[in-house]
Short mmCIF file of C-alpha atoms in Angstrom, two decimals:
data_model
loop_
_atom_site.label_atom_id
_atom_site.label_comp_id
_atom_site.label_asym_id
_atom_site.label_seq_id
_atom_site.Cartn_x
_atom_site.Cartn_y
_atom_site.Cartn_z
CA UNK R 1 5.92 26.54 4.73
CA UNK R 2 6.37 27.18 1.02
CA UNK R 3 9.64 26.46 -0.73
CA UNK R 4 11.43 29.12 -2.78
CA UNK R 5 11.89 28.42 -6.47
CA UNK R 6 13.11 30.21 -9.56
CA UNK R 7 10.65 31.20 -12.29
CA UNK R 8 12.21 31.90 -15.69
CA UNK R 9 10.35 33.16 -18.77
CA UNK R 10 11.61 32.95 -22.35
CA UNK R 11 9.48 34.37 -25.16
CA UNK R 12 11.14 32.05 -27.69
CA UNK R 13 13.95 29.56 -27.18
CA UNK R 14 15.45 27.10 -29.66
CA UNK R 15 14.78 23.53 -28.60
CA UNK R 16 18.46 22.57 -28.53
CA UNK R 17 19.29 25.49 -26.23
CA UNK R 18 16.37 24.69 -23.95
CA UNK R 19 17.34 21.02 -23.81
CA UNK R 20 20.92 21.89 -22.93
CA UNK R 21 19.76 24.35 -20.27
CA UNK R 22 17.58 21.68 -18.68
CA UNK R 23 20.43 19.20 -18.48
CA UNK R 24 22.73 21.75 -16.89
CA UNK R 25 20.06 22.76 -14.36
CA UNK R 26 19.43 19.11 -13.48
CA UNK R 27 23.11 18.70 -12.61
CA UNK R 28 23.05 21.89 -10.55
CA UNK R 29 19.84 20.92 -8.74
CA UNK R 30 21.05 17.39 -8.00
CA UNK R 31 24.15 18.93 -6.38
CA UNK R 32 21.96 21.43 -4.47
CA UNK R 33 23.68 24.36 -6.17
CA UNK R 34 20.50 25.99 -7.48
CA UNK R 35 16.86 26.17 -6.40
CA UNK R 36 13.97 24.30 -7.90
CA UNK R 37 13.20 26.01 -11.19
CA UNK R 38 10.35 26.32 -13.67
CA UNK R 39 11.16 27.36 -17.23
CA UNK R 40 8.15 28.70 -19.16
CA UNK R 41 8.66 29.39 -22.83
CA UNK R 42 7.71 28.85 -26.44
CA UNK R 43 9.78 26.96 -29.01
CA UNK R 44 10.14 27.57 -32.73
CA UNK R 45 8.71 24.75 -34.87
CA UNK R 46 10.16 21.40 -33.78
CA UNK R 47 9.22 17.72 -33.54
CA UNK R 48 10.46 15.60 -30.64
CA UNK R 49 10.29 11.86 -30.13
CA UNK R 50 10.49 10.27 -26.70
CA UNK R 51 11.81 6.91 -25.58
CA UNK R 52 8.69 4.94 -26.49
CA UNK R 53 8.34 6.40 -29.99
CA UNK R 54 8.01 3.92 -32.85
CA UNK R 55 9.02 4.46 -36.47
CA UNK R 56 5.40 4.74 -37.59
CA UNK R 57 4.76 7.61 -35.13
CA UNK R 58 6.51 9.88 -37.63
CA UNK R 59 4.18 10.06 -40.60
CA UNK R 60 6.95 11.31 -42.90
CA UNK R 61 10.68 10.60 -43.19
CA UNK R 62 12.65 12.71 -40.72
CA UNK R 63 14.83 14.08 -43.52
CA UNK R 64 11.71 15.35 -45.27
CA UNK R 65 10.57 17.11 -42.10
CA UNK R 66 13.97 18.74 -41.80
CA UNK R 67 13.82 19.83 -45.44
CA UNK R 68 10.51 21.52 -44.65
CA UNK R 69 12.20 23.46 -41.84
CA UNK R 70 11.22 21.30 -38.86
CA UNK R 71 14.11 20.26 -36.61
CA UNK R 72 13.69 16.71 -35.26
CA UNK R 73 15.06 15.51 -31.93
CA UNK R 74 15.18 12.10 -30.26
CA UNK R 75 15.02 12.86 -26.55
CA UNK R 76 15.18 11.02 -23.23
CA UNK R 77 11.72 11.88 -21.92
CA UNK R 78 8.99 9.32 -21.59
CA UNK R 79 6.32 9.07 -24.26
CA UNK R 80 6.29 9.27 -28.02
CA UNK R 81 5.90 11.97 -30.69
CA UNK R 82 4.90 15.58 -30.21
CA UNK R 83 5.17 18.97 -31.86
CA UNK R 84 6.15 22.31 -30.33
CA UNK R 85 5.70 25.67 -31.96
CA UNK R 86 4.77 29.34 -31.47
CA UNK R 87 1.52 29.74 -29.59
CA UNK R 88 2.15 26.68 -27.43
CA UNK R 89 3.41 27.24 -23.89
CA UNK R 90 5.98 24.71 -22.73
CA UNK R 91 6.91 24.20 -19.09
CA UNK R 92 10.11 22.53 -17.90
CA UNK R 93 10.10 22.02 -14.11
CA UNK R 94 13.53 21.23 -12.67
CA UNK R 95 12.51 19.94 -9.25
CA UNK R 96 13.97 17.76 -6.53
CA UNK R 97 10.96 15.49 -6.79
CA UNK R 98 11.01 13.97 -3.32
CA UNK R 99 10.32 17.42 -1.87
CA UNK R 100 6.96 17.45 -3.65
CA UNK R 101 5.64 14.07 -4.76
CA UNK R 102 5.67 10.45 -3.72
CA UNK R 103 6.69 9.29 -7.18
CA UNK R 104 6.34 9.86 -10.92
CA UNK R 105 2.65 9.02 -11.17
CA UNK R 106 1.75 11.54 -8.47
CA UNK R 107 3.99 14.08 -10.20
CA UNK R 108 2.25 13.54 -13.54
CA UNK R 109 -1.11 14.08 -11.87
CA UNK R 110 0.13 17.33 -10.32
CA UNK R 111 1.25 18.60 -13.73
CA UNK R 112 -2.11 17.64 -15.20
CA UNK R 113 -3.85 19.42 -12.33
CA UNK R 114 -2.02 22.65 -13.14
CA UNK R 115 -3.23 22.52 -16.75
CA UNK R 116 -6.78 21.61 -15.75
CA UNK R 117 -6.90 24.58 -13.39
CA UNK R 118 -5.55 26.92 -16.08
CA UNK R 119 -8.15 25.78 -18.59
CA UNK R 120 -10.93 26.24 -16.02
CA UNK R 121 -10.11 29.96 -15.82
CA UNK R 122 -11.22 30.23 -19.46
CA UNK R 123 -14.28 28.02 -18.81
CA UNK R 124 -12.70 25.08 -20.62
CA UNK R 125 -13.28 21.74 -18.91
CA UNK R 126 -10.09 19.70 -19.05
CA UNK R 127 -9.94 16.13 -17.84
CA UNK R 128 -7.75 13.07 -17.56
CA UNK R 129 -8.17 9.82 -19.45
CA UNK R 130 -6.90 6.71 -17.72
CA UNK R 131 -3.68 5.31 -19.25
CA UNK R 132 -3.27 8.35 -21.53
CA UNK R 133 -1.32 11.02 -19.63
CA UNK R 134 -2.06 14.62 -20.45
CA UNK R 135 -5.19 16.76 -20.49
CA UNK R 136 -8.15 16.19 -22.77
CA UNK R 137 -11.31 18.08 -23.66
CA UNK R 138 -14.65 17.07 -25.10
CA UNK R 139 -16.20 13.74 -25.93
CA UNK R 140 -16.72 11.47 -28.93
CA UNK R 141 -13.87 11.72 -29.62
CA UNK R 142 -11.89 13.60 -26.95
CA UNK R 143 -9.14 15.92 -28.13
CA UNK R 144 -5.80 16.48 -26.48
CA UNK R 145 -4.96 20.01 -25.46
CA UNK R 146 -2.12 19.47 -22.98
CA UNK R 147 0.77 17.01 -23.13
CA UNK R 148 2.95 15.67 -20.34
CA UNK R 149 6.25 13.84 -20.77
CA UNK R 150 9.04 13.76 -18.20
CA UNK R 151 12.41 12.35 -17.30
CA UNK R 152 13.66 11.95 -13.73
CA UNK R 153 17.39 11.62 -13.15
CA UNK R 154 19.09 11.48 -9.75
CA UNK R 155 15.71 12.39 -8.28
CA UNK R 156 15.44 15.61 -10.34
CA UNK R 157 12.78 16.21 -12.99
CA UNK R 158 13.25 17.53 -16.52
CA UNK R 159 11.10 17.93 -19.63
CA UNK R 160 7.52 18.53 -18.48
CA UNK R 161 4.31 19.77 -20.11
CA UNK R 162 2.89 21.77 -22.99
CA UNK R 163 -0.41 23.60 -23.44
CA UNK R 164 -1.87 24.46 -26.83
CA UNK R 165 -2.95 28.09 -26.54
CA UNK R 166 -3.03 29.45 -30.10
CA UNK R 167 -0.56 27.14 -31.83
CA UNK R 168 -0.98 26.14 -35.48
CA UNK R 169 -2.31 22.60 -35.20
CA UNK R 170 -1.55 21.48 -38.76
CA UNK R 171 1.98 20.14 -38.00
CA UNK R 172 0.41 17.55 -35.71
CA UNK R 173 -0.99 15.95 -38.88
CA UNK R 174 2.57 14.94 -39.81
CA UNK R 175 2.94 12.65 -36.75
CA UNK R 176 0.92 10.29 -34.59
CA UNK R 177 0.54 12.60 -31.57
CA UNK R 178 1.73 10.90 -28.39
CA UNK R 179 1.89 7.62 -30.31
CA UNK R 180 -1.90 7.25 -30.01
CA UNK R 181 -3.53 6.21 -33.31
CA UNK R 182 -6.42 8.52 -34.16
CA UNK R 183 -5.41 11.06 -31.52
CA UNK R 184 -6.86 14.48 -32.26
CA UNK R 185 -5.53 17.74 -30.87
CA UNK R 186 -7.02 21.16 -30.23
CA UNK R 187 -6.14 24.50 -28.69
CA UNK R 188 -7.66 27.04 -26.35
CA UNK R 189 -8.05 29.54 -29.20
CA UNK R 190 -9.87 27.00 -31.36
CA UNK R 191 -12.25 26.05 -28.57
CA UNK R 192 -12.98 29.67 -27.67
CA UNK R 193 -13.14 30.91 -31.23
CA UNK R 194 -10.78 33.80 -30.58
CA UNK R 195 -7.06 34.49 -30.14
CA UNK R 196 -5.54 34.63 -26.68
CA UNK R 197 -2.60 36.51 -25.23
CA UNK R 198 -0.07 33.77 -24.49
CA UNK R 199 1.67 36.03 -21.96
CA UNK R 200 -1.52 36.13 -19.89
CA UNK R 201 -1.92 32.34 -20.05
CA UNK R 202 1.73 31.88 -19.18
CA UNK R 203 1.30 34.08 -16.11
CA UNK R 204 -1.67 32.02 -14.94
CA UNK R 205 0.30 28.80 -15.44
CA UNK R 206 3.05 30.21 -13.20
CA UNK R 207 0.59 31.21 -10.50
CA UNK R 208 -1.33 27.95 -10.49
CA UNK R 209 1.85 25.86 -10.67
CA UNK R 210 3.09 27.61 -7.52
CA UNK R 211 -0.22 26.86 -5.80
CA UNK R 212 -0.31 23.17 -6.73
CA UNK R 213 3.33 22.60 -5.79
CA UNK R 214 3.45 24.95 -2.80
CA UNK R 215 6.13 27.31 -4.12
CA UNK R 216 7.09 30.96 -3.76
CA UNK R 217 8.69 32.33 -6.92
CA UNK R 218 12.04 34.06 -7.20
CA UNK R 219 11.76 36.07 -10.43
CA UNK R 220 14.96 36.23 -12.48
CA UNK R 221 15.23 39.62 -14.16
CA UNK R 222 17.58 38.67 -17.00
CA UNK R 223 15.91 35.49 -18.19
CA UNK R 224 18.57 33.31 -16.59
CA UNK R 225 17.96 31.18 -13.49
CA UNK R 226 20.10 32.05 -10.49
CA UNK R 227 22.81 29.51 -9.71
CA UNK R 228 24.21 30.83 -6.47
CA UNK R 229 21.27 30.37 -4.12
CA UNK R 230 21.17 27.09 -2.29
CA UNK R 231 17.90 25.67 -1.05
CA UNK R 232 17.42 22.65 1.17
CA UNK R 233 16.03 19.51 -0.43
CA UNK R 234 15.05 18.10 2.92
CA UNK R 235 11.50 16.74 3.03
CA UNK R 236 9.12 18.51 5.35
CA UNK R 237 5.92 16.87 6.64
CA UNK R 238 3.88 19.71 5.12
CA UNK R 239 5.24 19.37 1.57
CA UNK R 240 2.56 18.36 -0.95
CA UNK R 241 3.52 14.99 -2.38
CA UNK R 242 0.59 13.81 -4.46
CA UNK R 243 -3.05 14.12 -5.38
CA UNK R 244 -6.15 12.62 -3.89
CA UNK R 245 -9.58 13.35 -5.39
CA UNK R 246 -8.02 16.04 -7.58
CA UNK R 247 -6.44 17.93 -4.68
CA UNK R 248 -2.89 17.96 -3.40
CA UNK R 249 -2.56 15.98 -0.20
CA UNK R 250 0.10 16.49 2.44
CA UNK R 251 2.26 13.60 3.54
CA UNK R 252 5.88 12.66 3.91
CA UNK R 253 7.17 10.16 1.34
CA UNK R 254 9.02 8.04 3.88
CA UNK R 255 10.08 5.58 1.16
CA UNK R 256 12.70 8.11 0.02
CA UNK R 257 14.01 9.00 3.47
CA UNK R 258 16.31 6.00 3.77
CA UNK R 259 17.02 5.00 0.16
CA UNK R 260 20.37 5.63 -1.53
CA UNK R 261 20.28 7.94 -4.57
CA UNK R 262 20.63 5.07 -7.05
CA UNK R 263 17.58 3.34 -5.60
CA UNK R 264 15.57 6.58 -5.72
CA UNK R 265 16.39 6.94 -9.41
CA UNK R 266 15.28 3.36 -10.06
CA UNK R 267 12.04 4.03 -8.21
CA UNK R 268 11.34 7.22 -10.17
CA UNK R 269 12.58 6.28 -13.62
CA UNK R 270 11.05 7.90 -16.71
CA UNK R 271 7.39 8.41 -17.25
CA UNK R 272 4.80 9.92 -19.52
#
């Protein structure tokens, strides 16, 4: 049986507003006052730095970036430096994780699987690289096309993933992307040699996300997630909770059945 979830699209949303919305939804989801939710959107130009970011990951002083018109945020997600901007689709899943995955590593692999499946629909072969979360394309050297960085609080996910569709890649030159020296980035449009309709890609992300995570979408008409509908966070034996050989496997994460909420949070932690 599929779980119901809210799907919310924003054409463009300031990072600060999106960050605040995530935090409010996490509180609501942890209290079981709203359904699992996926926010799909684009941000105006912005740099964000996660919990593992080092000073040298920002190639220029933050004040200089701000003077150039780039807001800069230090955020609680895992991982290091990244850039968001128009033409990049960002996904923020707000999920009661134990309903879907056995832990953060399985969750990361599910997010990567969504992006790999999306790329495949445009005949782009995305892949994982061990110890470097996200989705990569090509060889010698590989280039990053999809980023993943999450935070899990009280068993509920926030932050999430981004996919470079037709985004201007030049701002990435101002940082060390993902804190990986020499990391190169690319986009779907660059690989295909033509522009893409981000609305079409966004729609495919929504569809494939629902397939990987076993969800049925509740579409919000006004761009705001519903807050009144309660959904059960009880684990069912048929809920997908991880990946094996690139496919979601079904199992019940018994480790979470009998743990207090504080212990679940320690087990999940933050991850990128």
